[in-house]
Amino acid sequence: MGLEPFISRRGFLRAGVLSGSLALAGCLDGSDPVFQEISFEESHLVVRLHDEHAVEQLNLIAPDGSIFSQSAVATGATTVRIEMLDLREGLSSYDHYTPGKYELVAILPERTVTRELDLRPELQVVDVQQRPDATSRSDFAQLEVTIENVGTASTWVYEFAYRGVPSRRVEDRFFFGPGIPYLNKPSQPAEIILGPNETQTYVGTGLPLLFDAESVESCYEVIEATILVGVASGEVIEKSIQISMDGEILLSSRNEYACTDLSIQLIEDNTGYSGDGT
């Protein structure tokens, strides 16, 4: 299942945090006279050049062949930071790079040097549990989902939907525009962004485990459900889970209830997504 992301006029995002060098088509080593290291740091693609380089400008070419960015290199400078990702708190738009193969072109006085960068997020659901800090009926009806990014570029989770859960309010649909964060936690853009080789724990705003007491009132059931994870690059990943209910019944005045003790297991029948939709 895929969604077209809402993209602002700039059309691209800054990238998140990546510890270590970015995977390149061709290794960087001591024999490379230009590039020393290329990595993600927070919101930027960071290019470190050798001390004796003669680079005057760096161009980053997008997968469609257009120029993503042009950066002049000051004399003596060895580090260039290219903004790749922009998630603005409280606003209704953002910028997100298009996953795919980029070309980083170093322009020297008499030649150019090109390196290929493969920028693709790949997210996987690695853990699901009842919200551990729950203190209210609404909290107990929420799930905490841990996501790992095993790709080469950053993105973020913006919302959760569910299939097969008792609450129809969260059934198989997202409420806001793709990419706009709709989460209980985390709340800060720097924490929402999920960089390569990182994990992050998210709690959505929905109440997927809020039961209707008119149909059943029991905390001794086992159900299977599917979590739908909305990703800012426009993809949706799915993960099947088994929920075993136990504990006390917390009944509301609206004849809805949550259970205080849930055990959740991942069902290994789904995979994550790669940023190009494959």
PDB file of C-alpha atoms in Angstrom:
ATOM      1  CA  MET A   1       0.000   0.000   0.000  1.00  0.00           C
ATOM      2  CA  GLY A   2       1.457   3.415  -0.881  1.00  0.00           C
ATOM      3  CA  LEU A   3       0.540   7.037  -0.283  1.00  0.00           C
ATOM      4  CA  GLU A   4       1.717  10.099  -2.176  1.00  0.00           C
ATOM      5  CA  PRO A   5       3.458  12.358   0.370  1.00  0.00           C
ATOM      6  CA  PHE A   6       2.444  16.014   0.701  1.00  0.00           C
ATOM      7  CA  ILE A   7       5.576  17.844  -0.448  1.00  0.00           C
ATOM      8  CA  SER A   8       6.218  21.557  -0.113  1.00  0.00           C
ATOM      9  CA  ARG A   9       7.618  23.577  -2.995  1.00  0.00           C
ATOM     10  CA  ARG A  10      11.191  22.689  -2.248  1.00  0.00           C
ATOM     11  CA  GLY A  11      10.124  19.088  -2.688  1.00  0.00           C
ATOM     12  CA  PHE A  12      12.730  17.409  -0.542  1.00  0.00           C
ATOM     13  CA  LEU A  13      13.591  16.646   3.112  1.00  0.00           C
ATOM     14  CA  ARG A  14      16.770  16.946   5.041  1.00  0.00           C
ATOM     15  CA  ALA A  15      18.251  13.585   6.114  1.00  0.00           C
ATOM     16  CA  GLY A  16      18.595  12.357   9.688  1.00  0.00           C
ATOM     17  CA  VAL A  17      21.409  10.952  11.753  1.00  0.00           C
ATOM     18  CA  LEU A  18      23.736   8.311  10.392  1.00  0.00           C
ATOM     19  CA  SER A  19      26.757   7.187  12.361  1.00  0.00           C
ATOM     20  CA  GLY A  20      29.527   6.045  10.053  1.00  0.00           C
ATOM     21  CA  SER A  21      30.049   6.614   6.362  1.00  0.00           C
ATOM     22  CA  LEU A  22      27.330   6.415   3.771  1.00  0.00           C
ATOM     23  CA  ALA A  23      27.413   3.459   1.393  1.00  0.00           C
ATOM     24  CA  LEU A  24      28.958   4.587  -1.887  1.00  0.00           C
ATOM     25  CA  ALA A  25      29.396   3.149  -5.347  1.00  0.00           C
ATOM     26  CA  GLY A  26      33.151   2.962  -4.945  1.00  0.00           C
ATOM     27  CA  CYS A  27      34.995   3.039  -1.629  1.00  0.00           C
ATOM     28  CA  LEU A  28      36.590   6.085  -0.060  1.00  0.00           C
ATOM     29  CA  ASP A  29      40.180   5.466   0.890  1.00  0.00           C
ATOM     30  CA  GLY A  30      43.500   7.248   1.109  1.00  0.00           C
ATOM     31  CA  SER A  31      43.911   7.199  -2.680  1.00  0.00           C
ATOM     32  CA  ASP A  32      40.828   9.365  -3.220  1.00  0.00           C
ATOM     33  CA  PRO A  33      42.170  12.927  -3.652  1.00  0.00           C
ATOM     34  CA  VAL A  34      38.832  14.606  -2.971  1.00  0.00           C
ATOM     35  CA  PHE A  35      36.310  12.865  -0.680  1.00  0.00           C
ATOM     36  CA  GLN A  36      37.426  11.720   2.760  1.00  0.00           C
ATOM     37  CA  GLU A  37      34.030  10.811   4.265  1.00  0.00           C
ATOM     38  CA  ILE A  38      30.353  11.223   3.444  1.00  0.00           C
ATOM     39  CA  SER A  39      27.798  10.726   6.217  1.00  0.00           C
ATOM     40  CA  PHE A  40      24.475  11.872   7.661  1.00  0.00           C
ATOM     41  CA  GLU A  41      24.560  14.052  10.754  1.00  0.00           C
ATOM     42  CA  GLU A  42      21.216  15.267  12.087  1.00  0.00           C
ATOM     43  CA  SER A  43      19.544  17.171   9.241  1.00  0.00           C
ATOM     44  CA  HIS A  44      22.438  17.264   6.827  1.00  0.00           C
ATOM     45  CA  LEU A  45      24.438  15.206   4.407  1.00  0.00           C
ATOM     46  CA  VAL A  46      27.968  15.988   5.548  1.00  0.00           C
ATOM     47  CA  VAL A  47      30.793  15.839   3.019  1.00  0.00           C
ATOM     48  CA  ARG A  48      34.329  15.903   4.367  1.00  0.00           C
ATOM     49  CA  LEU A  49      37.078  16.668   1.884  1.00  0.00           C
ATOM     50  CA  HIS A  50      40.787  15.935   2.079  1.00  0.00           C
ATOM     51  CA  ASP A  51      42.936  18.771   3.356  1.00  0.00           C
ATOM     52  CA  GLU A  52      44.695  19.406   0.036  1.00  0.00           C
ATOM     53  CA  HIS A  53      41.601  19.303  -2.138  1.00  0.00           C
ATOM     54  CA  ALA A  54      40.969  21.866  -4.885  1.00  0.00           C
ATOM     55  CA  VAL A  55      37.156  21.605  -4.922  1.00  0.00           C
ATOM     56  CA  GLU A  56      35.362  24.850  -5.767  1.00  0.00           C
ATOM     57  CA  GLN A  57      31.772  23.610  -5.724  1.00  0.00           C
ATOM     58  CA  LEU A  58      29.708  20.554  -4.809  1.00  0.00           C
ATOM     59  CA  ASN A  59      26.558  19.655  -6.722  1.00  0.00           C
ATOM     60  CA  LEU A  60      24.121  17.015  -5.512  1.00  0.00           C
ATOM     61  CA  ILE A  61      22.105  15.513  -8.371  1.00  0.00           C
ATOM     62  CA  ALA A  62      18.710  13.950  -7.612  1.00  0.00           C
ATOM     63  CA  PRO A  63      17.530  10.606  -9.037  1.00  0.00           C
ATOM     64  CA  ASP A  64      15.559  12.400 -11.777  1.00  0.00           C
ATOM     65  CA  GLY A  65      18.675  14.236 -12.952  1.00  0.00           C
ATOM     66  CA  SER A  66      17.751  17.624 -11.490  1.00  0.00           C
ATOM     67  CA  ILE A  67      20.092  19.582  -9.241  1.00  0.00           C
ATOM     68  CA  PHE A  68      19.116  18.974  -5.627  1.00  0.00           C
ATOM     69  CA  SER A  69      21.650  21.452  -4.236  1.00  0.00           C
ATOM     70  CA  GLN A  70      24.671  23.529  -5.204  1.00  0.00           C
ATOM     71  CA  SER A  71      27.223  24.407  -2.542  1.00  0.00           C
ATOM     72  CA  ALA A  72      30.210  26.682  -3.021  1.00  0.00           C
ATOM     73  CA  VAL A  73      33.298  25.493  -1.170  1.00  0.00           C
ATOM     74  CA  ALA A  74      35.224  28.277   0.546  1.00  0.00           C
ATOM     75  CA  THR A  75      38.994  28.297   0.282  1.00  0.00           C
ATOM     76  CA  GLY A  76      40.445  26.115   3.019  1.00  0.00           C
ATOM     77  CA  ALA A  77      37.108  24.578   3.974  1.00  0.00           C
ATOM     78  CA  THR A  78      37.071  20.790   4.299  1.00  0.00           C
ATOM     79  CA  THR A  79      33.475  20.223   5.436  1.00  0.00           C
ATOM     80  CA  VAL A  80      30.304  20.959   3.483  1.00  0.00           C
ATOM     81  CA  ARG A  81      26.842  20.413   5.005  1.00  0.00           C
ATOM     82  CA  ILE A  82      23.935  19.880   2.616  1.00  0.00           C
ATOM     83  CA  GLU A  83      20.470  20.169   4.179  1.00  0.00           C
ATOM     84  CA  MET A  84      18.381  17.184   3.152  1.00  0.00           C
ATOM     85  CA  LEU A  85      15.458  17.098   5.559  1.00  0.00           C
ATOM     86  CA  ASP A  86      13.107  19.702   6.989  1.00  0.00           C
ATOM     87  CA  LEU A  87      10.446  18.711   9.491  1.00  0.00           C
ATOM     88  CA  ARG A  88       8.905  21.846  10.946  1.00  0.00           C
ATOM     89  CA  GLU A  89       7.043  21.583  14.224  1.00  0.00           C
ATOM     90  CA  GLY A  90       3.462  22.824  14.146  1.00  0.00           C
ATOM     91  CA  LEU A  91       3.345  23.485  10.392  1.00  0.00           C
ATOM     92  CA  SER A  92       1.364  21.724   7.690  1.00  0.00           C
ATOM     93  CA  SER A  93       4.190  21.093   5.231  1.00  0.00           C
ATOM     94  CA  TYR A  94       7.664  19.620   5.135  1.00  0.00           C
ATOM     95  CA  ASP A  95      10.446  18.719   2.693  1.00  0.00           C
ATOM     96  CA  HIS A  96      11.443  15.139   1.930  1.00  0.00           C
ATOM     97  CA  TYR A  97      14.118  13.901  -0.447  1.00  0.00           C
ATOM     98  CA  THR A  98      13.114  11.338  -3.050  1.00  0.00           C
ATOM     99  CA  PRO A  99      14.667   7.959  -2.137  1.00  0.00           C
ATOM    100  CA  GLY A 100      17.039   6.671  -4.788  1.00  0.00           C
ATOM    101  CA  LYS A 101      20.471   7.072  -6.305  1.00  0.00           C
ATOM    102  CA  TYR A 102      22.070  10.490  -6.107  1.00  0.00           C
ATOM    103  CA  GLU A 103      25.306  11.770  -7.600  1.00  0.00           C
ATOM    104  CA  LEU A 104      27.657  13.994  -5.642  1.00  0.00           C
ATOM    105  CA  VAL A 105      29.764  16.010  -8.086  1.00  0.00           C
ATOM    106  CA  ALA A 106      32.900  17.830  -6.973  1.00  0.00           C
ATOM    107  CA  ILE A 107      33.886  20.602  -9.382  1.00  0.00           C
ATOM    108  CA  LEU A 108      37.608  21.326  -9.534  1.00  0.00           C
ATOM    109  CA  PRO A 109      39.427  23.881 -11.743  1.00  0.00           C
ATOM    110  CA  GLU A 110      40.102  21.438 -14.585  1.00  0.00           C
ATOM    111  CA  ARG A 111      37.968  18.371 -13.872  1.00  0.00           C
ATOM    112  CA  THR A 112      35.056  16.906 -11.930  1.00  0.00           C
ATOM    113  CA  VAL A 113      34.908  13.946  -9.528  1.00  0.00           C
ATOM    114  CA  THR A 114      31.624  12.070  -9.048  1.00  0.00           C
ATOM    115  CA  ARG A 115      30.466   9.708  -6.336  1.00  0.00           C
ATOM    116  CA  GLU A 116      27.165   7.822  -6.327  1.00  0.00           C
ATOM    117  CA  LEU A 117      25.091   7.820  -3.125  1.00  0.00           C
ATOM    118  CA  ASP A 118      22.217   5.413  -2.537  1.00  0.00           C
ATOM    119  CA  LEU A 119      19.790   7.224  -0.215  1.00  0.00           C
ATOM    120  CA  ARG A 120      16.985   4.904   0.861  1.00  0.00           C
ATOM    121  CA  PRO A 121      15.288   4.442   4.231  1.00  0.00           C
ATOM    122  CA  GLU A 122      14.141   0.953   5.197  1.00  0.00           C
ATOM    123  CA  LEU A 123      11.964   0.642   8.282  1.00  0.00           C
ATOM    124  CA  GLN A 124      11.096  -2.442  10.295  1.00  0.00           C
ATOM    125  CA  VAL A 125       8.783  -2.933  13.286  1.00  0.00           C
ATOM    126  CA  VAL A 126      10.937  -4.590  15.942  1.00  0.00           C
ATOM    127  CA  ASP A 127       8.755  -4.384  19.077  1.00  0.00           C
ATOM    128  CA  VAL A 128       5.167  -3.626  20.109  1.00  0.00           C
ATOM    129  CA  GLN A 129       3.862  -3.373  23.652  1.00  0.00           C
ATOM    130  CA  GLN A 130       1.118  -1.780  25.681  1.00  0.00           C
ATOM    131  CA  ARG A 131       2.119   1.708  26.644  1.00  0.00           C
ATOM    132  CA  PRO A 132       4.374   1.076  29.682  1.00  0.00           C
ATOM    133  CA  ASP A 133       3.809   4.503  31.255  1.00  0.00           C
ATOM    134  CA  ALA A 134       0.015   4.104  31.195  1.00  0.00           C
ATOM    135  CA  THR A 135      -1.866   5.697  34.068  1.00  0.00           C
ATOM    136  CA  SER A 136      -5.327   6.264  32.557  1.00  0.00           C
ATOM    137  CA  ARG A 137      -7.870   4.213  30.618  1.00  0.00           C
ATOM    138  CA  SER A 138      -6.836   5.975  27.390  1.00  0.00           C
ATOM    139  CA  ASP A 139      -3.169   5.217  28.009  1.00  0.00           C
ATOM    140  CA  PHE A 140      -3.894   1.519  28.521  1.00  0.00           C
ATOM    141  CA  ALA A 141      -5.704   1.484  25.162  1.00  0.00           C
ATOM    142  CA  GLN A 142      -2.586   2.645  23.311  1.00  0.00           C
ATOM    143  CA  LEU A 143       0.351   0.750  21.848  1.00  0.00           C
ATOM    144  CA  GLU A 144       4.016   1.676  21.894  1.00  0.00           C
ATOM    145  CA  VAL A 145       5.749   0.694  18.647  1.00  0.00           C
ATOM    146  CA  THR A 146       9.508   0.509  18.193  1.00  0.00           C
ATOM    147  CA  ILE A 147      10.822   1.018  14.665  1.00  0.00           C
ATOM    148  CA  GLU A 148      14.319   0.379  13.316  1.00  0.00           C
ATOM    149  CA  ASN A 149      15.795   1.984  10.214  1.00  0.00           C
ATOM    150  CA  VAL A 150      18.141  -0.461   8.477  1.00  0.00           C
ATOM    151  CA  GLY A 151      18.433   1.690   5.349  1.00  0.00           C
ATOM    152  CA  THR A 152      20.921   4.350   4.285  1.00  0.00           C
ATOM    153  CA  ALA A 153      18.844   7.504   4.731  1.00  0.00           C
ATOM    154  CA  SER A 154      16.460   9.061   7.210  1.00  0.00           C
ATOM    155  CA  THR A 155      12.709   9.456   7.331  1.00  0.00           C
ATOM    156  CA  TRP A 156      10.079   9.429  10.080  1.00  0.00           C
ATOM    157  CA  VAL A 157       6.885   7.741  11.196  1.00  0.00           C
ATOM    158  CA  TYR A 158       3.993  10.176  11.169  1.00  0.00           C
ATOM    159  CA  GLU A 159       0.901   8.142  12.186  1.00  0.00           C
ATOM    160  CA  PHE A 160      -0.485   4.671  12.941  1.00  0.00           C
ATOM    161  CA  ALA A 161      -3.651   2.929  11.824  1.00  0.00           C
ATOM    162  CA  TYR A 162      -4.851  -0.586  12.616  1.00  0.00           C
ATOM    163  CA  ARG A 163      -6.753  -3.477  11.128  1.00  0.00           C
ATOM    164  CA  GLY A 164      -8.625  -6.059  13.222  1.00  0.00           C
ATOM    165  CA  VAL A 165      -8.682  -4.084  16.472  1.00  0.00           C
ATOM    166  CA  PRO A 166     -11.860  -3.407  18.497  1.00  0.00           C
ATOM    167  CA  SER A 167     -11.810   0.367  18.011  1.00  0.00           C
ATOM    168  CA  ARG A 168     -13.228   1.461  14.665  1.00  0.00           C
ATOM    169  CA  ARG A 169     -11.859   4.973  15.210  1.00  0.00           C
ATOM    170  CA  VAL A 170      -8.413   3.811  14.055  1.00  0.00           C
ATOM    171  CA  GLU A 171      -9.521   1.207  11.535  1.00  0.00           C
ATOM    172  CA  ASP A 172      -7.355   1.081   8.411  1.00  0.00           C
ATOM    173  CA  ARG A 173      -7.080   4.804   7.718  1.00  0.00           C
ATOM    174  CA  PHE A 174      -4.951   7.824   8.468  1.00  0.00           C
ATOM    175  CA  PHE A 175      -6.578  11.067   9.546  1.00  0.00           C
ATOM    176  CA  PHE A 176      -4.097  13.711   8.435  1.00  0.00           C
ATOM    177  CA  GLY A 177      -2.010  14.424   5.345  1.00  0.00           C
ATOM    178  CA  PRO A 178       0.810  11.930   4.787  1.00  0.00           C
ATOM    179  CA  GLY A 179       3.984  13.012   6.529  1.00  0.00           C
ATOM    180  CA  ILE A 180       2.511  15.442   9.051  1.00  0.00           C
ATOM    181  CA  PRO A 181       3.305  13.961  12.508  1.00  0.00           C
ATOM    182  CA  TYR A 182       0.221  12.932  14.479  1.00  0.00           C
ATOM    183  CA  LEU A 183       1.782  11.299  17.527  1.00  0.00           C
ATOM    184  CA  ASN A 184       1.586  11.320  21.312  1.00  0.00           C
ATOM    185  CA  LYS A 185       5.316  10.743  21.511  1.00  0.00           C
ATOM    186  CA  PRO A 186       7.878  11.768  20.631  1.00  0.00           C
ATOM    187  CA  SER A 187       6.810  15.342  19.999  1.00  0.00           C
ATOM    188  CA  GLN A 188       9.991  17.128  18.937  1.00  0.00           C
ATOM    189  CA  PRO A 189      11.080  16.959  15.261  1.00  0.00           C
ATOM    190  CA  ALA A 190      14.635  15.968  16.187  1.00  0.00           C
ATOM    191  CA  GLU A 191      13.279  12.934  18.077  1.00  0.00           C
ATOM    192  CA  ILE A 192      10.667  11.984  15.488  1.00  0.00           C
ATOM    193  CA  ILE A 193      13.245  11.669  12.708  1.00  0.00           C
ATOM    194  CA  LEU A 194      14.658   8.159  12.398  1.00  0.00           C
ATOM    195  CA  GLY A 195      18.189   7.998  11.044  1.00  0.00           C
ATOM    196  CA  PRO A 196      19.995   4.997   9.560  1.00  0.00           C
ATOM    197  CA  ASN A 197      21.059   2.366  12.086  1.00  0.00           C
ATOM    198  CA  GLU A 198      18.757   3.936  14.689  1.00  0.00           C
ATOM    199  CA  THR A 199      15.643   2.803  16.518  1.00  0.00           C
ATOM    200  CA  GLN A 200      12.849   5.012  17.813  1.00  0.00           C
ATOM    201  CA  THR A 201       9.768   4.300  19.892  1.00  0.00           C
ATOM    202  CA  TYR A 202       6.512   5.936  18.838  1.00  0.00           C
ATOM    203  CA  VAL A 203       3.060   6.210  20.412  1.00  0.00           C
ATOM    204  CA  GLY A 204       0.210   7.244  18.145  1.00  0.00           C
ATOM    205  CA  THR A 205      -2.785   9.306  19.189  1.00  0.00           C
ATOM    206  CA  GLY A 206      -5.401   6.616  18.498  1.00  0.00           C
ATOM    207  CA  LEU A 207      -6.879   4.180  20.998  1.00  0.00           C
ATOM    208  CA  PRO A 208      -6.727   0.837  19.160  1.00  0.00           C
ATOM    209  CA  LEU A 209      -7.452  -1.270  22.256  1.00  0.00           C
ATOM    210  CA  LEU A 210     -10.563   0.510  23.459  1.00  0.00           C
ATOM    211  CA  PHE A 211     -13.366  -2.066  23.621  1.00  0.00           C
ATOM    212  CA  ASP A 212     -17.116  -1.660  23.350  1.00  0.00           C
ATOM    213  CA  ALA A 213     -18.667  -3.045  26.520  1.00  0.00           C
ATOM    214  CA  GLU A 214     -22.033  -3.541  24.804  1.00  0.00           C
ATOM    215  CA  SER A 215     -20.657  -6.334  22.617  1.00  0.00           C
ATOM    216  CA  VAL A 216     -18.277  -7.944  25.096  1.00  0.00           C
ATOM    217  CA  GLU A 217     -16.768  -7.132  28.470  1.00  0.00           C
ATOM    218  CA  SER A 218     -13.774  -9.356  29.090  1.00  0.00           C
ATOM    219  CA  CYS A 219     -10.021  -9.078  29.551  1.00  0.00           C
ATOM    220  CA  TYR A 220      -9.355 -12.733  28.799  1.00  0.00           C
ATOM    221  CA  GLU A 221      -9.248 -12.835  25.007  1.00  0.00           C
ATOM    222  CA  VAL A 222      -6.629 -13.291  22.297  1.00  0.00           C
ATOM    223  CA  ILE A 223      -6.929 -11.376  19.033  1.00  0.00           C
ATOM    224  CA  GLU A 224      -4.789 -10.905  15.949  1.00  0.00           C
ATOM    225  CA  ALA A 225      -4.424  -7.477  14.400  1.00  0.00           C
ATOM    226  CA  THR A 226      -2.288  -5.545  11.941  1.00  0.00           C
ATOM    227  CA  ILE A 227      -0.459  -2.296  12.580  1.00  0.00           C
ATOM    228  CA  LEU A 228      -0.198   0.113   9.641  1.00  0.00           C
ATOM    229  CA  VAL A 229       2.730   2.499   9.914  1.00  0.00           C
ATOM    230  CA  GLY A 230       2.571   5.711   7.890  1.00  0.00           C
ATOM    231  CA  VAL A 231       6.039   6.749   6.740  1.00  0.00           C
ATOM    232  CA  ALA A 232       6.905  10.283   5.609  1.00  0.00           C
ATOM    233  CA  SER A 233       8.393   9.123   2.300  1.00  0.00           C
ATOM    234  CA  GLY A 234       4.894   8.016   1.281  1.00  0.00           C
ATOM    235  CA  GLU A 235       5.058   4.297   2.043  1.00  0.00           C
ATOM    236  CA  VAL A 236       2.972   2.299   4.493  1.00  0.00           C
ATOM    237  CA  ILE A 237       4.447  -0.745   6.235  1.00  0.00           C
ATOM    238  CA  GLU A 238       2.387  -3.409   7.959  1.00  0.00           C
ATOM    239  CA  LYS A 239       3.058  -5.713  10.882  1.00  0.00           C
ATOM    240  CA  SER A 240       0.805  -8.464  12.248  1.00  0.00           C
ATOM    241  CA  ILE A 241       0.592  -8.912  16.011  1.00  0.00           C
ATOM    242  CA  GLN A 242      -1.124 -11.213  18.486  1.00  0.00           C
ATOM    243  CA  ILE A 243      -2.626  -9.527  21.527  1.00  0.00           C
ATOM    244  CA  SER A 244      -3.329 -11.515  24.684  1.00  0.00           C
ATOM    245  CA  MET A 245      -5.537  -9.571  27.111  1.00  0.00           C
ATOM    246  CA  ASP A 246      -5.460  -9.819  30.876  1.00  0.00           C
ATOM    247  CA  GLY A 247      -5.778  -7.661  33.948  1.00  0.00           C
ATOM    248  CA  GLU A 248      -8.542  -5.408  35.196  1.00  0.00           C
ATOM    249  CA  ILE A 249     -11.342  -3.771  33.218  1.00  0.00           C
ATOM    250  CA  LEU A 250     -11.231   0.021  33.126  1.00  0.00           C
ATOM    251  CA  LEU A 251     -14.760   1.062  32.140  1.00  0.00           C
ATOM    252  CA  SER A 252     -15.646   4.564  30.970  1.00  0.00           C
ATOM    253  CA  SER A 253     -18.890   6.494  31.175  1.00  0.00           C
ATOM    254  CA  ARG A 254     -19.272   5.962  27.424  1.00  0.00           C
ATOM    255  CA  ASN A 255     -19.500   2.192  27.970  1.00  0.00           C
ATOM    256  CA  GLU A 256     -16.009   1.610  26.602  1.00  0.00           C
ATOM    257  CA  TYR A 257     -13.200  -0.149  28.405  1.00  0.00           C
ATOM    258  CA  ALA A 258      -9.504  -1.002  28.290  1.00  0.00           C
ATOM    259  CA  CYS A 259      -7.576  -3.863  29.876  1.00  0.00           C
ATOM    260  CA  THR A 260      -4.696  -3.139  32.219  1.00  0.00           C
ATOM    261  CA  ASP A 261      -2.433  -5.995  31.156  1.00  0.00           C
ATOM    262  CA  LEU A 262      -1.673  -6.885  27.535  1.00  0.00           C
ATOM    263  CA  SER A 263       0.918  -9.277  26.153  1.00  0.00           C
ATOM    264  CA  ILE A 264       1.848  -8.669  22.515  1.00  0.00           C
ATOM    265  CA  GLN A 265       3.794 -10.884  20.142  1.00  0.00           C
ATOM    266  CA  LEU A 266       4.982 -10.067  16.640  1.00  0.00           C
ATOM    267  CA  ILE A 267       3.821 -12.413  13.894  1.00  0.00           C
ATOM    268  CA  GLU A 268       6.641 -12.909  11.436  1.00  0.00           C
ATOM    269  CA  ASP A 269       4.692 -12.660   8.220  1.00  0.00           C
ATOM    270  CA  ASN A 270       5.383  -9.070   7.163  1.00  0.00           C
ATOM    271  CA  THR A 271       8.505  -7.181   6.261  1.00  0.00           C
ATOM    272  CA  GLY A 272       9.443  -3.538   6.229  1.00  0.00           C
ATOM    273  CA  TYR A 273       9.707  -1.406   3.127  1.00  0.00           C
ATOM    274  CA  SER A 274      12.518  -0.038   1.063  1.00  0.00           C
ATOM    275  CA  GLY A 275      12.322   3.627   0.215  1.00  0.00           C
ATOM    276  CA  ASP A 276      11.793   3.057  -3.506  1.00  0.00           C
ATOM    277  CA  GLY A 277       8.583   1.106  -2.841  1.00  0.00           C
ATOM    278  CA  THR A 278      10.050  -2.324  -3.529  1.00  0.00           C
TER     279      THR A 278
END
